[in-house]
Coordinates of C-alpha atoms and ligand atoms in Angstrom, one line a residue:
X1 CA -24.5 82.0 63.4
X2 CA -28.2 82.2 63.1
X3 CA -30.0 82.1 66.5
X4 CA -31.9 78.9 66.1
X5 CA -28.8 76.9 65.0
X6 CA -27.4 78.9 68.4
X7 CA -30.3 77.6 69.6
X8 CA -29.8 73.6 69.3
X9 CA -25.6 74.3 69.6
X10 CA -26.4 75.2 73.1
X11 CA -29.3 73.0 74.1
X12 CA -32.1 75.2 74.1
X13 CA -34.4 72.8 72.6
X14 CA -34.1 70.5 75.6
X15 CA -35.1 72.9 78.2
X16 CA -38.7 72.6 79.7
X17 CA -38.7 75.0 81.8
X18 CA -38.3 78.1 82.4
X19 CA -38.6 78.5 78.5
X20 CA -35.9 80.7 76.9
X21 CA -32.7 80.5 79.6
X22 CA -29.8 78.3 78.9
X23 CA -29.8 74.4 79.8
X24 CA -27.7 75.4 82.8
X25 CA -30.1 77.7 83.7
X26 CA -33.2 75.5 83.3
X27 CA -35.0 73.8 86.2
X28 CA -36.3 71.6 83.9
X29 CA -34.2 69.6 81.2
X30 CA -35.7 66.8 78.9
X31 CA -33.6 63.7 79.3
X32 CA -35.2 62.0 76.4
X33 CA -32.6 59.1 75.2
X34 CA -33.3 59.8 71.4
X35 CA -30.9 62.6 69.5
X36 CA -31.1 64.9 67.3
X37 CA -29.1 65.6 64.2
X38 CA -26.1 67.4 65.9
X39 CA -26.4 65.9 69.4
X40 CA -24.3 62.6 70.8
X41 CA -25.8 60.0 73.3
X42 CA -23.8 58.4 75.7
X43 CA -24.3 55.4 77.9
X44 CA -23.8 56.1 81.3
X45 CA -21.4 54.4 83.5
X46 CA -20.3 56.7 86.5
X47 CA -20.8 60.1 87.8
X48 CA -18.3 62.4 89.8
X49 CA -20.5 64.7 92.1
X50 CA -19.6 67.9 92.6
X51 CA -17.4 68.7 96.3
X52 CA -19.6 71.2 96.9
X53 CA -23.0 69.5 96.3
X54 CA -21.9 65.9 98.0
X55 CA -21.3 68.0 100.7
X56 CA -24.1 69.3 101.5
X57 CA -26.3 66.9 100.5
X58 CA -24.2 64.3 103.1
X59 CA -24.5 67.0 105.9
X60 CA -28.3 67.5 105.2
X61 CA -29.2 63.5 105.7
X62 CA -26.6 63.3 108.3
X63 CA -24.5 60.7 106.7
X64 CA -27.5 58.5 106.0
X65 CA -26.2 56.5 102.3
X66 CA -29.8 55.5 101.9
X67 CA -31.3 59.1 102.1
X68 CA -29.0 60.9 99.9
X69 CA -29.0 58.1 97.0
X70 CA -32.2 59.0 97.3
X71 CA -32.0 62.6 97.0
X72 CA -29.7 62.1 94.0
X73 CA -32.0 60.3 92.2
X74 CA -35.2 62.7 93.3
X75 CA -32.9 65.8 91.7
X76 CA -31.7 63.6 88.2
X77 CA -35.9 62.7 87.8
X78 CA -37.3 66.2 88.9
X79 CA -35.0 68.1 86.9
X80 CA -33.5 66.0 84.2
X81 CA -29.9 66.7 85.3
X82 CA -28.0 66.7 88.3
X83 CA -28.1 69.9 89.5
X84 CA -27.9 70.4 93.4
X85 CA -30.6 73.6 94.0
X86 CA -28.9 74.3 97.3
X87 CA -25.2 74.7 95.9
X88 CA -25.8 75.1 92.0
X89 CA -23.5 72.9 90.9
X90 CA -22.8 69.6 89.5
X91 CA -20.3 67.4 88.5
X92 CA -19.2 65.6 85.4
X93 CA -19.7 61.9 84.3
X94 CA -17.7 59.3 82.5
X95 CA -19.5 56.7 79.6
X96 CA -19.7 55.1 76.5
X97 CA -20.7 57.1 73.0
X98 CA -23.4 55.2 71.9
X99 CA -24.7 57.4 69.3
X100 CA -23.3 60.2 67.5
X101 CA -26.0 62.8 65.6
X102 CA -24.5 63.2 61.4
X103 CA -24.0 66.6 62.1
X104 CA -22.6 66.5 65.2
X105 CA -19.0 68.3 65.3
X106 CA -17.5 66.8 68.4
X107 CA -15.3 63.8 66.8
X108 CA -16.5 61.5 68.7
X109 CA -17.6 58.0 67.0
X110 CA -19.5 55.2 68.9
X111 CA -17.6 53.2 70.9
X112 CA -15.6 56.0 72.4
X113 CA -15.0 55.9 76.4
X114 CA -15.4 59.8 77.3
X115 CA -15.7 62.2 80.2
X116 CA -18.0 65.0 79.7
X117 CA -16.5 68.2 80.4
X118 CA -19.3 69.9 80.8
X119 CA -21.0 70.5 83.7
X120 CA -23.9 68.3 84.8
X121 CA -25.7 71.1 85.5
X122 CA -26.5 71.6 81.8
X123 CA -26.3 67.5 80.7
X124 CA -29.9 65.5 80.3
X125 CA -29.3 62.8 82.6
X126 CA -31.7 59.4 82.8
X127 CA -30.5 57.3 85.6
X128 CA -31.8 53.2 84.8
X129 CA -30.8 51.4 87.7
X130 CA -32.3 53.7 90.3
X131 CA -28.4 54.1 91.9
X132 CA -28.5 50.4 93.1
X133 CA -24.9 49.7 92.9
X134 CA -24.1 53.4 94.9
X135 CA -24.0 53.4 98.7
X136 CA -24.5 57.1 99.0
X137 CA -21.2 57.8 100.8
X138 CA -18.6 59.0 98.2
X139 CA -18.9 61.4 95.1
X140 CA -18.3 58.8 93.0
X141 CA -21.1 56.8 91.5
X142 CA -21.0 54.3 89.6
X143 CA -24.6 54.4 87.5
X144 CA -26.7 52.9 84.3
X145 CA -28.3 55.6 82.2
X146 CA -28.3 58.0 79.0
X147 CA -26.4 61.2 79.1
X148 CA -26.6 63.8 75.9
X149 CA -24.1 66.0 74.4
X150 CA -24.8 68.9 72.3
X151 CA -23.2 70.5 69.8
X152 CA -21.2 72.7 72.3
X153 CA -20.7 70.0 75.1
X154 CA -17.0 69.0 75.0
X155 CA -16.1 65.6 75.8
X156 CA -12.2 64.5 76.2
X157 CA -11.7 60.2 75.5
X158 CA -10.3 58.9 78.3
X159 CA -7.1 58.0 78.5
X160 CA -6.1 54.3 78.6
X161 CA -2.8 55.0 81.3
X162 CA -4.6 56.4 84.1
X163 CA -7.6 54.4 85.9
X164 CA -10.7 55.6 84.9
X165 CA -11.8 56.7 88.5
X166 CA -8.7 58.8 89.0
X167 CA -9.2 60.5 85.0
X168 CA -12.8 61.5 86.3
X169 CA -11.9 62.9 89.4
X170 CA -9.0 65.1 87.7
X171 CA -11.3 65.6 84.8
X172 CA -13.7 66.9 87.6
X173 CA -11.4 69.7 89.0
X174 CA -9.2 70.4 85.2
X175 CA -10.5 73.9 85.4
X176 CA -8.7 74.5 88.5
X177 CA -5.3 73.9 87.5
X178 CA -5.8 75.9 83.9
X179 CA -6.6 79.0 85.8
X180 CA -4.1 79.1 87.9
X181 CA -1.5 78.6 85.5
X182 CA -3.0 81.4 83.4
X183 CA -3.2 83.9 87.0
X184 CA 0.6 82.9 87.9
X185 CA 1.4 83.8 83.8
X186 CA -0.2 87.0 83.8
X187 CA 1.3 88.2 87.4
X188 CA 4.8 89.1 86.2
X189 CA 7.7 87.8 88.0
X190 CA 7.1 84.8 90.1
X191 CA 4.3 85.7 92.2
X192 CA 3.7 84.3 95.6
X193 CA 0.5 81.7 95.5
X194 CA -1.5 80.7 98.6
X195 CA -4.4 78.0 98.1
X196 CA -7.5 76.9 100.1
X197 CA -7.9 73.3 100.5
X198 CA -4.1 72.4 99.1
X199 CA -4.7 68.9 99.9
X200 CA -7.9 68.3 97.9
X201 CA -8.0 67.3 94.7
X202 CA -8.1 70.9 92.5
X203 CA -6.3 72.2 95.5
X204 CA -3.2 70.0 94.8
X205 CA -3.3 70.2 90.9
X206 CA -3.5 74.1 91.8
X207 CA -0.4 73.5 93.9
X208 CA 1.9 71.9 91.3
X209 CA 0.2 73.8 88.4
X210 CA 1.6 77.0 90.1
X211 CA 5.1 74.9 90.6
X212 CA 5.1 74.8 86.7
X213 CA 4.6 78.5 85.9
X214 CA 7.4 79.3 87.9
X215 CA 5.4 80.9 91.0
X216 CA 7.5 82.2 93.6
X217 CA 6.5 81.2 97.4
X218 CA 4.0 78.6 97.3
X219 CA 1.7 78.2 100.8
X220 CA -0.7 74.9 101.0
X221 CA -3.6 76.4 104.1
X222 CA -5.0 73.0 105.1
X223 CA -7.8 72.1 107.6
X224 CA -6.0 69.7 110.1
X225 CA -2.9 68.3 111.0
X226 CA -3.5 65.4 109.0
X227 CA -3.8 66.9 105.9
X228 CA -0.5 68.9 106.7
X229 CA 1.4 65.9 107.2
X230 CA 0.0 64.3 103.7
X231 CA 0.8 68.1 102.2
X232 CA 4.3 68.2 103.5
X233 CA 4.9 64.5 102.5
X234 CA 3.7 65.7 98.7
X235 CA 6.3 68.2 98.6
X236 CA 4.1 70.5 96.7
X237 CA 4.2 73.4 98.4
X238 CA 7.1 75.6 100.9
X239 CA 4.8 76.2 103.6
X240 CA 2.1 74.0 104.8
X241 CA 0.0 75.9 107.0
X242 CA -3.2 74.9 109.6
X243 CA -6.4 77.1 109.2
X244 CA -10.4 76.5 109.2
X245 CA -10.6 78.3 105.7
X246 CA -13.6 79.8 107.1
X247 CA -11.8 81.9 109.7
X248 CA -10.3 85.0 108.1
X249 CA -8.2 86.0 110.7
X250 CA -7.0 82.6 111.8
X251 CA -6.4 82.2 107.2
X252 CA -4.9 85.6 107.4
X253 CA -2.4 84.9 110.2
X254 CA -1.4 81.3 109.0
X255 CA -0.5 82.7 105.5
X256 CA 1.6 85.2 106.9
X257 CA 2.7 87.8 104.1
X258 CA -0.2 88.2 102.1
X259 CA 0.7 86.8 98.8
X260 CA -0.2 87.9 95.0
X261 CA -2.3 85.1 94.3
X262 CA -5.0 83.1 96.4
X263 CA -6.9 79.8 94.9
X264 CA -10.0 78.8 97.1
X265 CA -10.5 75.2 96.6
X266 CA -12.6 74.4 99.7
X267 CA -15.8 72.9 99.0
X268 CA -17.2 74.4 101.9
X269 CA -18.9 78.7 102.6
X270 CA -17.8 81.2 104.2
X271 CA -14.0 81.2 102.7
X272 CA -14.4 84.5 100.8
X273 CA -13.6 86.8 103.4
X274 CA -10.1 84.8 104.1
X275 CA -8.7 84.3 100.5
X276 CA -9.0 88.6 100.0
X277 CA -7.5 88.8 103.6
X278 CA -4.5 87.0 103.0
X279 CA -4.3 88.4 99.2
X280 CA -1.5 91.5 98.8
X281 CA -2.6 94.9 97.4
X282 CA -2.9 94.2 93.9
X283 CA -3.3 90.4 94.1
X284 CA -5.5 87.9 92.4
X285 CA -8.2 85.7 94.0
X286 CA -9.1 82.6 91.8
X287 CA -12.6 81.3 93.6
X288 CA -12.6 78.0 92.2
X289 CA -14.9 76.6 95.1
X290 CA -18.8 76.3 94.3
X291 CA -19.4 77.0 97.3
X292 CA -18.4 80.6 97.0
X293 CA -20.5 83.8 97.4
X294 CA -20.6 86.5 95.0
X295 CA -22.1 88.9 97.3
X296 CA -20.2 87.7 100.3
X297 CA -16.7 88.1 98.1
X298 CA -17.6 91.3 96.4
X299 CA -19.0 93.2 99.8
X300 CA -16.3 91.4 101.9
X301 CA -13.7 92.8 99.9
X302 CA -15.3 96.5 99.7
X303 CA -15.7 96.3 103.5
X304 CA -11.7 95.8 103.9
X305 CA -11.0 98.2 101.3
X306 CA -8.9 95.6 99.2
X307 CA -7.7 96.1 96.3
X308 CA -7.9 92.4 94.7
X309 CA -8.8 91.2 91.2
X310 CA -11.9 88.2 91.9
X311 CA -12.0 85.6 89.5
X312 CA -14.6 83.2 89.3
X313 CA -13.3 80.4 88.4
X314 CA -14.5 79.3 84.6
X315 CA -14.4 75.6 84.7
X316 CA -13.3 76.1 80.9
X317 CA -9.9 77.1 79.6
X318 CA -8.6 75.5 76.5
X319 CA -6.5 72.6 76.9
X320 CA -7.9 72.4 80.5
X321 CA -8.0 68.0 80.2
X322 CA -4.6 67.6 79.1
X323 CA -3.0 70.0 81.4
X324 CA -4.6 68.6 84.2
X325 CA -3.6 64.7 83.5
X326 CA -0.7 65.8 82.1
X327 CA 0.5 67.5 86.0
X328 CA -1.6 64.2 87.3
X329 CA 0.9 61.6 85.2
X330 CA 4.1 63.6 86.2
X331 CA 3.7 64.6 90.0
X332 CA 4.3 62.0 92.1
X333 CA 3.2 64.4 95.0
X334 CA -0.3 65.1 93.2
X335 CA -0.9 61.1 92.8
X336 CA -0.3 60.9 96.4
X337 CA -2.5 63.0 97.3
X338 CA -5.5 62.5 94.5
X339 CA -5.3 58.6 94.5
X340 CA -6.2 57.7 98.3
X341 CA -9.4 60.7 98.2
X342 CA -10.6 58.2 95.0
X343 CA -9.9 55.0 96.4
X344 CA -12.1 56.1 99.2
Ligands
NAP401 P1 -11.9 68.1 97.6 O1 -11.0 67.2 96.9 O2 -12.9 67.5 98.5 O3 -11.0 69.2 98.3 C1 -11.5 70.2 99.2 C2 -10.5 70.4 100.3 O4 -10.9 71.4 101.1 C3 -10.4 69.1 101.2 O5 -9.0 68.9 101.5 C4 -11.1 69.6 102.5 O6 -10.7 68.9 103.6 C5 -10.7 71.0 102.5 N1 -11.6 71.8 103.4 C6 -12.9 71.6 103.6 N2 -13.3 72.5 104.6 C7 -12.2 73.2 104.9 C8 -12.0 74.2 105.9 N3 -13.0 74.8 106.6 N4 -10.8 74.7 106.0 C9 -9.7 74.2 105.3 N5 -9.9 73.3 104.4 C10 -11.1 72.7 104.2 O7 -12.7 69.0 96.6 P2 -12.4 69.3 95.0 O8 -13.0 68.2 94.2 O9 -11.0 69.7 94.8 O10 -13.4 70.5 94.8 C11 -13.1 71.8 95.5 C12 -14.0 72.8 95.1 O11 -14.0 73.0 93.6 C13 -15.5 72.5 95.4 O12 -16.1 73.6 96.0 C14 -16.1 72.3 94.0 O13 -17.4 72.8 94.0 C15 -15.3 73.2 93.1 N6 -15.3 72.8 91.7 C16 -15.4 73.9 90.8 C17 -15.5 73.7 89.5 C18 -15.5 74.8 88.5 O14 -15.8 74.6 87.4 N7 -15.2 76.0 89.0 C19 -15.4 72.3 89.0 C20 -15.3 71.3 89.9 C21 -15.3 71.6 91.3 P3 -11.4 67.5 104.1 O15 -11.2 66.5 103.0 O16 -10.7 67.2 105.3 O17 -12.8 67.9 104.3

């Protein structure tokens, strides 16, 4: 392909600045409703925020609704996308097509509710309503505004069995669930499969993805009792374990026999150094979380000499939507878990 058709495929043309990176790159997109040829606009109806970046932005205004609406819609108006500059990442939104470019060749006709799977990280984002209807205290948010899709922005329709809330959320984490399956596949003989965070949402989908490929020993690490006892009640996993994720040794001592395969699906720091301690000689670490560290992974894992494959976790694998709903629609221990976090 000629570079300036790779050009608009990938969204160069909307970035403002720096000029020359990649719209996930940018600081700067431009939002501007109108589309080109192969573009598609969409009318916004809800975000999903990223873990990760609700996170932190609820821990740096203390809780206060009021102040991280605010901060929300500072980020989507400075930088034309929401892109948290503390954690990087995003999210994903659900809408409306409204307009679909002649040449665009994503399928998608107007009319069409979708979820963008593409990070919003790399999506022009105008928000219309200045976040009225949004209290500021869960990741969802429900939103008026214009979204674009390039030529290389997948979008899956939304399904019309599962509530739209719940399809976002899974929609959110689908990534999660493909990887793991893939890591479990490519192991050999039913490797043993610890993940971080096993009652969130990727970390459950992890969880029953791993069921499906036929893992061997599965181990849930959770942060409190509470979560154990909604873990247990799932039935996802054969040991549901207690740890701060953010403890090695305290990780490394509830997993007990270091297993072939960790997935860290925290959305909190500091769990690098515990997913390679409790990974065998030879193992696999997925690091799904955003909140990872490259540097704290890759020199944590030099420092205790361990011999682990790092993956980071590509939040694209093909046939990453359906897998995820799919395991969503058929696990009642997954929907147990998932629908309460989105009801919330
Ligand atoms: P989630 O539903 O909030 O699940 C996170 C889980 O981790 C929760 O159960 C949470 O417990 C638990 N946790 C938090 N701190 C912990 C600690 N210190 N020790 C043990 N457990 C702890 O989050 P999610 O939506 O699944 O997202 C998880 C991660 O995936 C985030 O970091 C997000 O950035 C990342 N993500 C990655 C991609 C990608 O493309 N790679 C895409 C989407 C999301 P509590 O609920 O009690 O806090």
């Amino acid at each position: 392909m000629a570079i300036d058709a790779l050009h608009r495929t990938l969204g160069v043309h909307r970035v403002l600045e720096p000029p020359g990176v990649l719209p996930q790159a940018a600081t700067r997109l431009d939002p501007d409703p109108r589309i080109g040829p192969d573009e598609v606009r969409i009318a916004v109806s809800r975000l999903n925020l990223d873990a990760a970046s609700f996170r932190q932005l609820s821990e740096a205004h203390g809780g206060d609704g009021d102040a991280v609406r605010a901060a929300v819609l500072g980020i989507v108006e400075s930088r034309g996308k929401m892109h948290n500059p503390v954690t990087g990442s995003g999210g994903m939104l659900v809408g409306v097509v409204e307009e679909v470019g002649p040449r665009s060749p994503l399928g998608l006709v107007p009319g069409d509710p979708v979820a963008t799977l593409v990070s919003l990280t790399l999506t022009p984002l105008r928000i219309t309503d200045g976040l009225a209807r949004w209290d500021g205290r869960g990741e969802q948010v429900p939103t008026s505004g214009t979204a674009i899709l390039f030529a290389r922005s997948i979008a899956a329709v939304l399904p019309d069995d599962v509530p739209q809330q719940v399809a976002l959320a899974v929609l959110d984490v689908c990534g999660a669930p493909a990887a793991t399956e893939r890591v479990v596949h490519r192991a050999g003989h039913r490797p043993s499969v610890a993940v971080l965070g096993a009652a969130g949402k990727s970390g459950c989908l992890s969880l029953a993805a791993a069921r499906d490929a036929r893992a061997g020993r599965l181990v849930g690490v959770v942060r409190d009792a509470t979560e154990a006892t909604a873990l247990r009640a799932a039935g996802l996993a054969d040991d549901v374990v207690v740890a701060d994720a953010t403890d090695p040794l305290a990780v490394a001592a509830a997993v007990g026999e270091p297993v072939d395969v960790t997935v860290v699906c925290v959305d909190v720091p500091g769990a690098e150094h515990g997913a390679v301690l409790a990974t065998a000689e030879g193992g696999t670490v997925v690091f799904f979380s955003m909140a990872t560290s490259f540097s704290a992974a890759a020199l944590g894992a030099e420092g205790m000499a361990a011999d682990v494959t790092m993956l980071v976790g590509n939040g694209y694998t093909p046939g990453h939507a359906a897998l995820a709903l799919d395991l969503y629609r058929r696990t009642p221990g997954v929907r147990a878990l998932i629908d309460p976090r989105v009801a919330r």
